[in-house]
């Protein structure tokens, strides 16, 4: 069966992986990048190199955009606005929900169908079972290209608001960033001991965090429910261990800022009469900060 033609605009690490996956899946693929030489390998594999963004957009009913940021995407696409009418633009550039909504409004005003996307993968994961990509925008636009988009990784549609894919993308990335900060902190503590090695410690950390991640659905059920939370720990117990984490960090010559701030928050709550540490209360506290 003939596969749909696709254009990829932006051939950084990620854009090249996307174009490569489309070529492998048999899609006629047109590519454009500011530094044209980055298309060489793709052209050798059958891609067509467009000499302008407009030429790239005109070549396919569907264009994927994967650039450093939204300002660059905007600057690159504006001169080609006339070619967008009747075509679909999928913006996979990382950005905020408001940037996604603005881009959607702009593209729609030019007669284009617009989807915003968030890639939950690194380039080497593209087109593997581990990759998934979030999409939002009009459902009919997603369904029209779903089969093609599946070539990049599992395509997950989140809703009509163009901003929701970016919101979930950044929320998922925030969990990853905090996890890696925690990883680095814990390694700094563990390797302060003369017998500690990062590799040996990580062999303990990975199963520990993997096990703890299994608790998240139960926390989530508490968060979605109006009933009394099922999972609750005594706030005093949590505070005692957080204080110990702060002290052990300092003793190990490791910065303790995060745990000192966390202990101060818990102390304030205890002083206000709060006795339980629950997921709904933790999320409510975060929402209070704006
Ligand atoms: N790489 C990753 O692991 C992550 C995974 C999740 C999604 N992100 C987002 O994908 C966007 C692109 O990321 P990337 O990894 O491809 O980034 P680079 O390799 O640095 O490529 C950047 C592309 O943007 C072009 N570009 C930069 N500045 C300009 C400019 N002023 N005018 C025109 N194009 C520009 C650059 O072109 P060139 O330097 O090759 O000429 C590349 O095409 C990003 O939103 C990630 O957050 C990736």
Short mmCIF file of N, CA, C and O in Angstrom, two decimals, residues 140-269:
data_model
loop_
_atom_site.label_atom_id
_atom_site.label_comp_id
_atom_site.label_asym_id
_atom_site.label_seq_id
_atom_site.Cartn_x
_atom_site.Cartn_y
_atom_site.Cartn_z
N UNK A 140 -10.30 15.00 14.71
CA UNK A 140 -10.38 14.56 13.31
C UNK A 140 -9.02 14.72 12.62
O UNK A 140 -8.64 13.88 11.79
N UNK A 141 -8.28 15.77 12.98
CA UNK A 141 -6.95 15.96 12.37
C UNK A 141 -6.00 14.86 12.83
O UNK A 141 -5.19 14.35 12.06
N UNK A 142 -6.12 14.50 14.12
CA UNK A 142 -5.26 13.42 14.64
C UNK A 142 -5.61 12.11 13.94
O UNK A 142 -4.70 11.39 13.47
N UNK A 143 -6.89 11.82 13.85
CA UNK A 143 -7.30 10.53 13.27
C UNK A 143 -6.89 10.44 11.80
O UNK A 143 -6.55 9.36 11.31
N UNK A 144 -6.91 11.58 11.12
CA UNK A 144 -6.54 11.57 9.69
C UNK A 144 -5.09 11.14 9.48
O UNK A 144 -4.75 10.60 8.43
N UNK A 145 -4.25 11.37 10.48
CA UNK A 145 -2.81 11.08 10.31
C UNK A 145 -2.27 10.08 11.33
O UNK A 145 -1.06 9.86 11.39
N UNK A 146 -3.18 9.50 12.08
CA UNK A 146 -2.75 8.62 13.20
C UNK A 146 -1.83 7.50 12.73
O UNK A 146 -0.79 7.23 13.35
N UNK A 147 -2.19 6.88 11.61
CA UNK A 147 -1.41 5.74 11.14
C UNK A 147 0.03 6.18 10.82
O UNK A 147 0.99 5.49 11.19
N UNK A 148 0.17 7.33 10.18
CA UNK A 148 1.51 7.85 9.87
C UNK A 148 2.27 8.17 11.16
O UNK A 148 3.45 7.82 11.31
N UNK A 149 1.59 8.81 12.10
CA UNK A 149 2.25 9.22 13.34
C UNK A 149 2.71 8.02 14.16
O UNK A 149 3.69 8.11 14.91
N UNK A 150 2.01 6.90 14.00
CA UNK A 150 2.40 5.67 14.73
C UNK A 150 3.80 5.20 14.34
O UNK A 150 4.43 4.44 15.07
N UNK A 151 4.29 5.65 13.18
CA UNK A 151 5.64 5.24 12.75
C UNK A 151 6.72 5.79 13.68
O UNK A 151 7.84 5.28 13.74
N UNK A 152 6.38 6.85 14.44
CA UNK A 152 7.38 7.49 15.31
C UNK A 152 7.42 6.84 16.69
O UNK A 152 8.45 6.90 17.39
N UNK A 153 6.30 6.27 17.10
CA UNK A 153 6.13 5.71 18.44
C UNK A 153 4.64 5.72 18.71
O UNK A 153 3.88 6.34 17.96
N UNK A 154 4.21 5.06 19.79
CA UNK A 154 2.77 4.99 20.07
C UNK A 154 2.20 6.42 20.13
O UNK A 154 2.71 7.28 20.84
N UNK A 155 1.14 6.63 19.34
CA UNK A 155 0.54 7.98 19.25
C UNK A 155 -0.60 8.08 20.25
O UNK A 155 -1.58 7.34 20.16
N UNK A 156 -0.47 8.99 21.23
CA UNK A 156 -1.49 9.11 22.28
C UNK A 156 -2.19 10.46 22.16
O UNK A 156 -1.57 11.50 22.34
N UNK A 157 -3.48 10.40 21.85
CA UNK A 157 -4.28 11.62 21.69
C UNK A 157 -4.85 12.06 23.05
O UNK A 157 -5.47 11.26 23.75
N UNK A 158 -4.65 13.34 23.41
CA UNK A 158 -5.06 13.80 24.75
C UNK A 158 -6.29 14.70 24.76
O UNK A 158 -6.95 14.82 25.79
N UNK A 159 -6.60 15.37 23.66
CA UNK A 159 -7.79 16.22 23.69
C UNK A 159 -7.72 17.36 22.68
O UNK A 159 -6.69 17.58 22.02
N UNK A 160 -8.82 18.10 22.58
CA UNK A 160 -8.96 19.13 21.55
C UNK A 160 -8.15 20.40 21.87
O UNK A 160 -7.75 21.13 20.95
N UNK A 161 -7.93 20.68 23.14
CA UNK A 161 -7.14 21.85 23.52
C UNK A 161 -5.69 21.63 23.06
O UNK A 161 -5.01 20.72 23.54
N UNK A 162 -5.23 22.48 22.14
CA UNK A 162 -3.89 22.29 21.58
C UNK A 162 -2.81 22.32 22.65
O UNK A 162 -1.72 21.78 22.47
N UNK A 163 -3.10 22.92 23.81
CA UNK A 163 -2.08 23.07 24.84
C UNK A 163 -1.88 21.86 25.73
O UNK A 163 -0.88 21.78 26.47
N UNK A 164 -2.77 20.87 25.66
CA UNK A 164 -2.69 19.81 26.68
C UNK A 164 -1.51 18.86 26.45
O UNK A 164 -0.92 18.35 27.41
N UNK A 165 -1.12 18.66 25.20
CA UNK A 165 0.05 17.79 24.96
C UNK A 165 1.30 18.42 25.57
O UNK A 165 2.11 17.74 26.22
N UNK A 166 1.44 19.74 25.41
CA UNK A 166 2.61 20.44 25.99
C UNK A 166 2.55 20.40 27.52
O UNK A 166 3.58 20.22 28.18
N UNK A 167 1.34 20.55 28.07
CA UNK A 167 1.20 20.51 29.53
C UNK A 167 1.64 19.15 30.08
O UNK A 167 2.43 19.07 31.04
N UNK A 168 1.14 18.09 29.47
CA UNK A 168 1.50 16.74 29.94
C UNK A 168 2.97 16.44 29.66
O UNK A 168 3.65 15.79 30.47
N UNK A 169 3.47 16.89 28.52
CA UNK A 169 4.88 16.70 28.18
C UNK A 169 5.75 17.31 29.28
O UNK A 169 6.64 16.66 29.85
N UNK A 170 5.47 18.58 29.62
CA UNK A 170 6.30 19.26 30.62
C UNK A 170 6.09 18.69 32.02
O UNK A 170 7.02 18.65 32.83
N UNK A 171 4.86 18.22 32.31
CA UNK A 171 4.62 17.58 33.61
C UNK A 171 5.43 16.28 33.70
O UNK A 171 6.05 16.00 34.74
N UNK A 172 5.44 15.51 32.62
CA UNK A 172 6.22 14.26 32.63
C UNK A 172 7.72 14.57 32.73
O UNK A 172 8.46 13.91 33.47
N UNK A 173 8.15 15.60 32.00
CA UNK A 173 9.57 15.97 32.07
C UNK A 173 9.94 16.48 33.47
O UNK A 173 11.05 16.25 33.94
N UNK A 174 8.99 17.16 34.12
CA UNK A 174 9.29 17.68 35.47
C UNK A 174 9.52 16.52 36.43
O UNK A 174 10.42 16.57 37.27
N UNK A 175 8.73 15.45 36.29
CA UNK A 175 8.93 14.27 37.15
C UNK A 175 10.31 13.67 36.88
O UNK A 175 11.03 13.27 37.81
N UNK A 176 10.68 13.63 35.61
CA UNK A 176 11.99 13.06 35.26
C UNK A 176 13.13 13.92 35.82
O UNK A 176 14.10 13.40 36.39
N UNK A 177 13.00 15.25 35.67
CA UNK A 177 14.07 16.14 36.14
C UNK A 177 14.27 16.01 37.64
O UNK A 177 15.41 15.94 38.13
N UNK A 178 13.15 16.01 38.39
CA UNK A 178 13.26 15.92 39.84
C UNK A 178 13.84 14.56 40.23
O UNK A 178 14.65 14.45 41.15
N UNK A 179 13.44 13.51 39.48
CA UNK A 179 13.98 12.18 39.77
C UNK A 179 15.51 12.17 39.58
O UNK A 179 16.25 11.66 40.42
N UNK A 180 15.97 12.77 38.48
CA UNK A 180 17.43 12.77 38.26
C UNK A 180 18.15 13.65 39.28
O UNK A 180 19.25 13.30 39.74
N UNK A 181 17.54 14.77 39.69
CA UNK A 181 18.15 15.57 40.76
C UNK A 181 18.26 14.72 42.03
O UNK A 181 19.29 14.76 42.73
N UNK A 182 17.22 13.96 42.32
CA UNK A 182 17.24 13.07 43.49
C UNK A 182 18.32 12.00 43.35
O UNK A 182 19.02 11.67 44.31
N UNK A 183 18.45 11.49 42.14
CA UNK A 183 19.49 10.48 41.86
C UNK A 183 20.88 11.07 42.16
O UNK A 183 21.69 10.47 42.88
N UNK A 184 21.13 12.27 41.63
CA UNK A 184 22.45 12.87 41.82
C UNK A 184 22.71 13.15 43.31
O UNK A 184 23.81 12.94 43.82
N UNK A 185 21.65 13.62 44.00
CA UNK A 185 21.82 13.89 45.43
C UNK A 185 22.16 12.60 46.17
O UNK A 185 23.09 12.55 46.98
N UNK A 186 21.42 11.54 45.89
CA UNK A 186 21.62 10.28 46.62
C UNK A 186 23.00 9.70 46.32
O UNK A 186 23.65 9.15 47.21
N UNK A 187 23.47 9.85 45.08
CA UNK A 187 24.81 9.35 44.74
C UNK A 187 25.88 10.17 45.46
O UNK A 187 26.87 9.62 45.96
N UNK A 188 25.65 11.49 45.55
CA UNK A 188 26.61 12.34 46.28
C UNK A 188 26.72 11.87 47.73
O UNK A 188 27.83 11.80 48.30
N UNK A 189 25.58 11.53 48.33
CA UNK A 189 25.61 11.03 49.72
C UNK A 189 26.33 9.67 49.79
O UNK A 189 27.25 9.49 50.58
N UNK A 190 25.88 8.74 48.94
CA UNK A 190 26.38 7.36 49.05
C UNK A 190 27.87 7.28 48.76
O UNK A 190 28.59 6.50 49.40
N UNK A 191 28.34 8.08 47.82
CA UNK A 191 29.76 7.99 47.44
C UNK A 191 30.65 8.83 48.35
O UNK A 191 31.87 8.90 48.14
N UNK A 192 30.04 9.48 49.36
CA UNK A 192 30.88 10.18 50.35
C UNK A 192 31.55 9.14 51.26
O UNK A 192 32.53 9.44 51.94
N UNK A 193 31.01 7.93 51.26
CA UNK A 193 31.61 6.85 52.05
C UNK A 193 32.73 6.23 51.24
O UNK A 193 32.61 6.04 50.03
N UNK A 194 33.83 5.91 51.94
CA UNK A 194 35.01 5.44 51.18
C UNK A 194 34.74 4.16 50.40
O UNK A 194 35.39 3.89 49.39
N UNK A 195 33.75 3.37 50.82
CA UNK A 195 33.46 2.14 50.08
C UNK A 195 32.33 2.32 49.06
O UNK A 195 31.93 1.36 48.40
N UNK A 196 31.82 3.55 48.97
CA UNK A 196 30.68 3.76 48.07
C UNK A 196 31.10 3.93 46.63
O UNK A 196 32.09 4.59 46.33
N UNK A 197 30.36 3.31 45.72
CA UNK A 197 30.58 3.57 44.29
C UNK A 197 29.21 3.88 43.68
O UNK A 197 28.18 3.33 44.12
N UNK A 198 29.22 4.74 42.67
CA UNK A 198 27.96 5.11 42.03
C UNK A 198 27.29 3.88 41.42
O UNK A 198 26.07 3.70 41.53
N UNK A 199 28.09 3.02 40.81
CA UNK A 199 27.52 1.84 40.15
C UNK A 199 26.90 0.90 41.19
O UNK A 199 25.75 0.45 41.04
N UNK A 200 27.63 0.63 42.24
CA UNK A 200 27.11 -0.27 43.28
C UNK A 200 25.84 0.30 43.91
O UNK A 200 24.86 -0.42 44.12
N UNK A 201 25.85 1.61 44.19
CA UNK A 201 24.68 2.23 44.81
C UNK A 201 23.47 2.19 43.86
O UNK A 201 22.34 1.90 44.28
N UNK A 202 23.74 2.44 42.58
CA UNK A 202 22.64 2.49 41.61
C UNK A 202 21.98 1.11 41.46
O UNK A 202 20.78 1.02 41.17
N UNK A 203 22.76 0.06 41.69
CA UNK A 203 22.16 -1.29 41.65
C UNK A 203 21.10 -1.46 42.75
O UNK A 203 20.19 -2.28 42.61
N UNK A 204 21.22 -0.69 43.84
CA UNK A 204 20.19 -0.71 44.88
C UNK A 204 19.07 0.29 44.57
O UNK A 204 17.90 0.05 44.85
N UNK A 205 19.48 1.43 44.01
CA UNK A 205 18.52 2.52 43.79
C UNK A 205 17.45 2.16 42.76
O UNK A 205 16.26 2.47 42.95
N UNK A 206 17.87 1.53 41.66
CA UNK A 206 16.90 1.27 40.58
C UNK A 206 15.75 0.38 41.07
O UNK A 206 14.58 0.74 40.89
N UNK A 207 16.03 -0.78 41.73
CA UNK A 207 14.89 -1.56 42.22
C UNK A 207 14.07 -0.83 43.28
O UNK A 207 12.84 -0.97 43.34
N UNK A 208 14.74 0.00 44.08
CA UNK A 208 14.01 0.77 45.10
C UNK A 208 13.02 1.73 44.45
O UNK A 208 11.83 1.75 44.77
N UNK A 209 13.50 2.53 43.47
CA UNK A 209 12.61 3.50 42.82
C UNK A 209 11.55 2.79 41.97
O UNK A 209 10.40 3.25 41.89
N UNK A 210 11.93 1.67 41.35
CA UNK A 210 10.96 0.93 40.54
C UNK A 210 9.82 0.44 41.44
O UNK A 210 8.64 0.55 41.08
N UNK A 211 10.17 -0.07 42.62
CA UNK A 211 9.14 -0.51 43.56
C UNK A 211 8.28 0.64 44.03
O UNK A 211 7.05 0.55 44.08
N UNK A 212 8.90 1.77 44.35
CA UNK A 212 8.16 2.93 44.83
C UNK A 212 7.23 3.50 43.76
O UNK A 212 6.15 4.00 44.07
N UNK A 213 7.65 3.40 42.50
CA UNK A 213 6.78 3.91 41.42
C UNK A 213 5.46 3.14 41.38
O UNK A 213 4.43 3.69 40.95
N UNK A 214 5.47 1.90 41.88
CA UNK A 214 4.24 1.10 41.85
C UNK A 214 3.19 1.65 42.82
O UNK A 214 2.02 1.30 42.74
N UNK A 215 3.62 2.52 43.74
CA UNK A 215 2.68 3.09 44.71
C UNK A 215 1.91 4.27 44.08
O UNK A 215 0.84 4.67 44.58
N UNK A 216 2.43 4.82 42.99
CA UNK A 216 1.83 6.04 42.43
C UNK A 216 0.34 5.89 42.05
O UNK A 216 -0.45 6.80 42.32
N UNK A 217 -0.07 4.77 41.45
CA UNK A 217 -1.50 4.66 41.13
C UNK A 217 -2.40 4.76 42.37
O UNK A 217 -3.50 5.33 42.30
N UNK A 218 -1.94 4.24 43.51
CA UNK A 218 -2.75 4.33 44.74
C UNK A 218 -2.80 5.78 45.22
O UNK A 218 -3.86 6.27 45.65
N UNK A 219 -1.67 6.49 45.13
CA UNK A 219 -1.68 7.93 45.46
C UNK A 219 -2.64 8.67 44.50
O UNK A 219 -3.40 9.54 44.91
N UNK A 220 -2.57 8.29 43.22
CA UNK A 220 -3.41 8.96 42.21
C UNK A 220 -4.89 8.73 42.51
O UNK A 220 -5.71 9.65 42.35
N UNK A 221 -5.23 7.51 42.95
CA UNK A 221 -6.64 7.23 43.29
C UNK A 221 -7.08 8.14 44.43
O UNK A 221 -8.19 8.68 44.41
N UNK A 222 -6.21 8.33 45.42
CA UNK A 222 -6.53 9.27 46.52
C UNK A 222 -6.72 10.69 45.99
O UNK A 222 -7.59 11.43 46.44
N UNK A 223 -5.87 11.06 45.03
CA UNK A 223 -5.94 12.43 44.49
C UNK A 223 -7.24 12.66 43.72
O UNK A 223 -7.77 13.78 43.72
N UNK A 224 -7.74 11.63 43.05
CA UNK A 224 -8.96 11.81 42.25
C UNK A 224 -10.22 11.64 43.08
O UNK A 224 -11.32 11.83 42.55
N UNK A 225 -10.08 11.24 44.33
CA UNK A 225 -11.25 10.93 45.15
C UNK A 225 -11.53 12.04 46.16
O UNK A 225 -10.62 12.72 46.63
N UNK A 226 -12.82 12.20 46.49
CA UNK A 226 -13.19 13.17 47.54
C UNK A 226 -13.17 12.52 48.92
O UNK A 226 -13.31 13.21 49.93
N UNK A 227 -13.01 11.20 48.94
CA UNK A 227 -13.04 10.48 50.22
C UNK A 227 -11.73 10.70 50.99
O UNK A 227 -10.75 11.21 50.44
N UNK A 228 -11.75 10.28 52.24
CA UNK A 228 -10.54 10.36 53.08
C UNK A 228 -9.41 9.57 52.40
O UNK A 228 -9.63 8.43 51.95
N UNK A 229 -8.19 10.13 52.26
CA UNK A 229 -7.11 9.39 51.59
C UNK A 229 -6.84 8.04 52.25
O UNK A 229 -6.85 7.94 53.47
N UNK A 230 -6.60 7.04 51.42
CA UNK A 230 -6.30 5.70 51.93
C UNK A 230 -4.84 5.66 52.41
O UNK A 230 -4.53 5.06 53.43
N UNK A 231 -3.96 6.30 51.64
CA UNK A 231 -2.53 6.27 51.99
C UNK A 231 -2.19 7.51 52.82
O UNK A 231 -2.27 8.63 52.34
N UNK A 232 -1.85 7.27 54.07
CA UNK A 232 -1.48 8.40 54.94
C UNK A 232 -0.37 7.97 55.88
O UNK A 232 -0.38 6.86 56.41
N UNK A 233 0.60 8.86 56.04
CA UNK A 233 1.67 8.62 57.01
C UNK A 233 1.60 9.73 58.05
O UNK A 233 1.13 10.85 57.73
N UNK A 234 2.09 9.46 59.23
CA UNK A 234 2.12 10.52 60.23
C UNK A 234 3.10 11.60 59.78
O UNK A 234 4.22 11.30 59.33
N UNK A 235 2.66 12.87 59.86
CA UNK A 235 3.52 13.97 59.42
C UNK A 235 4.79 14.02 60.28
O UNK A 235 5.89 14.34 59.79
N UNK A 236 4.64 13.68 61.60
CA UNK A 236 5.81 13.71 62.49
C UNK A 236 6.85 12.66 62.07
O UNK A 236 8.06 12.90 62.15
N UNK A 237 6.35 11.51 61.58
CA UNK A 237 7.27 10.45 61.15
C UNK A 237 8.04 10.91 59.91
O UNK A 237 9.27 10.74 59.80
N UNK A 238 7.29 11.51 58.96
CA UNK A 238 7.94 11.99 57.72
C UNK A 238 8.95 13.08 58.07
O UNK A 238 10.09 13.08 57.57
N UNK A 239 8.55 14.01 58.96
CA UNK A 239 9.45 15.10 59.34
C UNK A 239 10.74 14.56 59.95
O UNK A 239 11.84 15.03 59.62
N UNK A 240 10.62 13.54 60.82
CA UNK A 240 11.82 12.99 61.47
C UNK A 240 12.79 12.45 60.42
O UNK A 240 14.01 12.70 60.48
N UNK A 241 12.26 11.75 59.40
CA UNK A 241 13.18 11.17 58.40
C UNK A 241 13.74 12.26 57.49
O UNK A 241 14.91 12.20 57.09
N UNK A 242 12.94 13.29 57.20
CA UNK A 242 13.46 14.38 56.34
C UNK A 242 14.57 15.13 57.08
O UNK A 242 15.60 15.48 56.49
N UNK A 243 14.37 15.34 58.39
CA UNK A 243 15.44 16.00 59.18
C UNK A 243 16.71 15.14 59.13
O UNK A 243 17.82 15.66 59.03
N UNK A 244 16.53 13.81 59.23
CA UNK A 244 17.69 12.92 59.18
C UNK A 244 18.38 12.99 57.81
O UNK A 244 19.61 12.96 57.73
N UNK A 245 17.58 13.09 56.76
CA UNK A 245 18.18 13.21 55.41
C UNK A 245 19.00 14.49 55.31
O UNK A 245 20.10 14.50 54.74
N UNK A 246 18.46 15.57 55.89
CA UNK A 246 19.19 16.86 55.85
C UNK A 246 20.49 16.74 56.65
O UNK A 246 21.57 17.14 56.18
N UNK A 247 20.39 16.17 57.86
CA UNK A 247 21.57 16.07 58.72
C UNK A 247 22.64 15.15 58.09
O UNK A 247 23.83 15.48 58.06
N UNK A 248 22.18 13.98 57.57
CA UNK A 248 23.13 13.03 56.97
C UNK A 248 23.80 13.64 55.74
O UNK A 248 24.98 13.38 55.47
N UNK A 249 23.04 14.45 55.00
CA UNK A 249 23.63 15.14 53.84
C UNK A 249 24.74 16.08 54.31
O UNK A 249 25.86 16.05 53.80
N UNK A 250 24.39 16.92 55.30
CA UNK A 250 25.41 17.88 55.81
C UNK A 250 26.63 17.14 56.32
O UNK A 250 27.77 17.51 56.03
N UNK A 251 26.40 16.05 57.09
CA UNK A 251 27.52 15.28 57.65
C UNK A 251 28.40 14.71 56.55
O UNK A 251 29.60 14.51 56.73
N UNK A 252 27.77 14.42 55.39
CA UNK A 252 28.52 13.83 54.28
C UNK A 252 29.14 14.91 53.39
O UNK A 252 29.74 14.61 52.36
N UNK A 253 28.95 16.17 53.79
CA UNK A 253 29.50 17.27 52.99
C UNK A 253 28.69 17.52 51.72
O UNK A 253 29.21 18.01 50.72
N UNK A 254 27.41 17.18 51.78
CA UNK A 254 26.52 17.35 50.61
C UNK A 254 25.48 18.41 50.94
O UNK A 254 24.97 18.46 52.07
N UNK A 255 25.17 19.25 49.97
CA UNK A 255 24.17 20.31 50.19
C UNK A 255 22.85 19.71 50.65
O UNK A 255 22.42 18.69 50.12
N UNK A 256 22.21 20.39 51.60
CA UNK A 256 20.98 19.84 52.16
C UNK A 256 19.79 20.77 51.91
O UNK A 256 18.72 20.59 52.51
N UNK A 257 19.95 21.76 51.02
CA UNK A 257 18.92 22.81 50.83
C UNK A 257 17.51 22.24 50.66
O UNK A 257 16.56 22.70 51.27
N UNK A 258 17.41 21.24 49.77
CA UNK A 258 16.08 20.73 49.45
C UNK A 258 15.41 20.18 50.70
O UNK A 258 14.25 20.48 51.00
N UNK A 259 16.18 19.38 51.49
CA UNK A 259 15.58 18.73 52.65
C UNK A 259 15.35 19.72 53.79
O UNK A 259 14.41 19.58 54.57
N UNK A 260 16.21 20.74 53.87
CA UNK A 260 15.99 21.78 54.90
C UNK A 260 14.70 22.54 54.60
O UNK A 260 13.89 22.79 55.49
N UNK A 261 14.48 22.86 53.33
CA UNK A 261 13.25 23.57 52.95
C UNK A 261 12.03 22.66 53.19
O UNK A 261 10.99 23.12 53.68
N UNK A 262 12.19 21.38 52.86
CA UNK A 262 11.10 20.43 53.05
C UNK A 262 10.77 20.29 54.53
O UNK A 262 9.59 20.31 54.93
N UNK A 263 11.82 20.20 55.37
CA UNK A 263 11.59 20.09 56.83
C UNK A 263 10.89 21.34 57.35
O UNK A 263 9.96 21.25 58.18
N UNK A 264 11.29 22.51 56.86
CA UNK A 264 10.67 23.76 57.33
C UNK A 264 9.17 23.77 56.99
O UNK A 264 8.34 24.19 57.80
N UNK A 265 8.82 23.29 55.80
CA UNK A 265 7.41 23.23 55.40
C UNK A 265 6.63 22.29 56.33
O UNK A 265 5.53 22.62 56.80
N UNK A 266 7.21 21.11 56.57
CA UNK A 266 6.52 20.13 57.41
C UNK A 266 6.37 20.64 58.85
O UNK A 266 5.34 20.44 59.50
N UNK A 267 7.41 21.34 59.34
CA UNK A 267 7.34 21.91 60.70
C UNK A 267 6.18 22.92 60.80
O UNK A 267 5.43 22.94 61.76
N UNK A 268 6.06 23.74 59.75
CA UNK A 268 4.99 24.75 59.74
C UNK A 268 3.62 24.05 59.75
O UNK A 268 2.71 24.46 60.48
N UNK A 269 3.50 22.99 58.97
CA UNK A 269 2.22 22.27 58.92
C UNK A 269 1.88 21.66 60.27
O UNK A 269 0.75 21.74 60.73
#
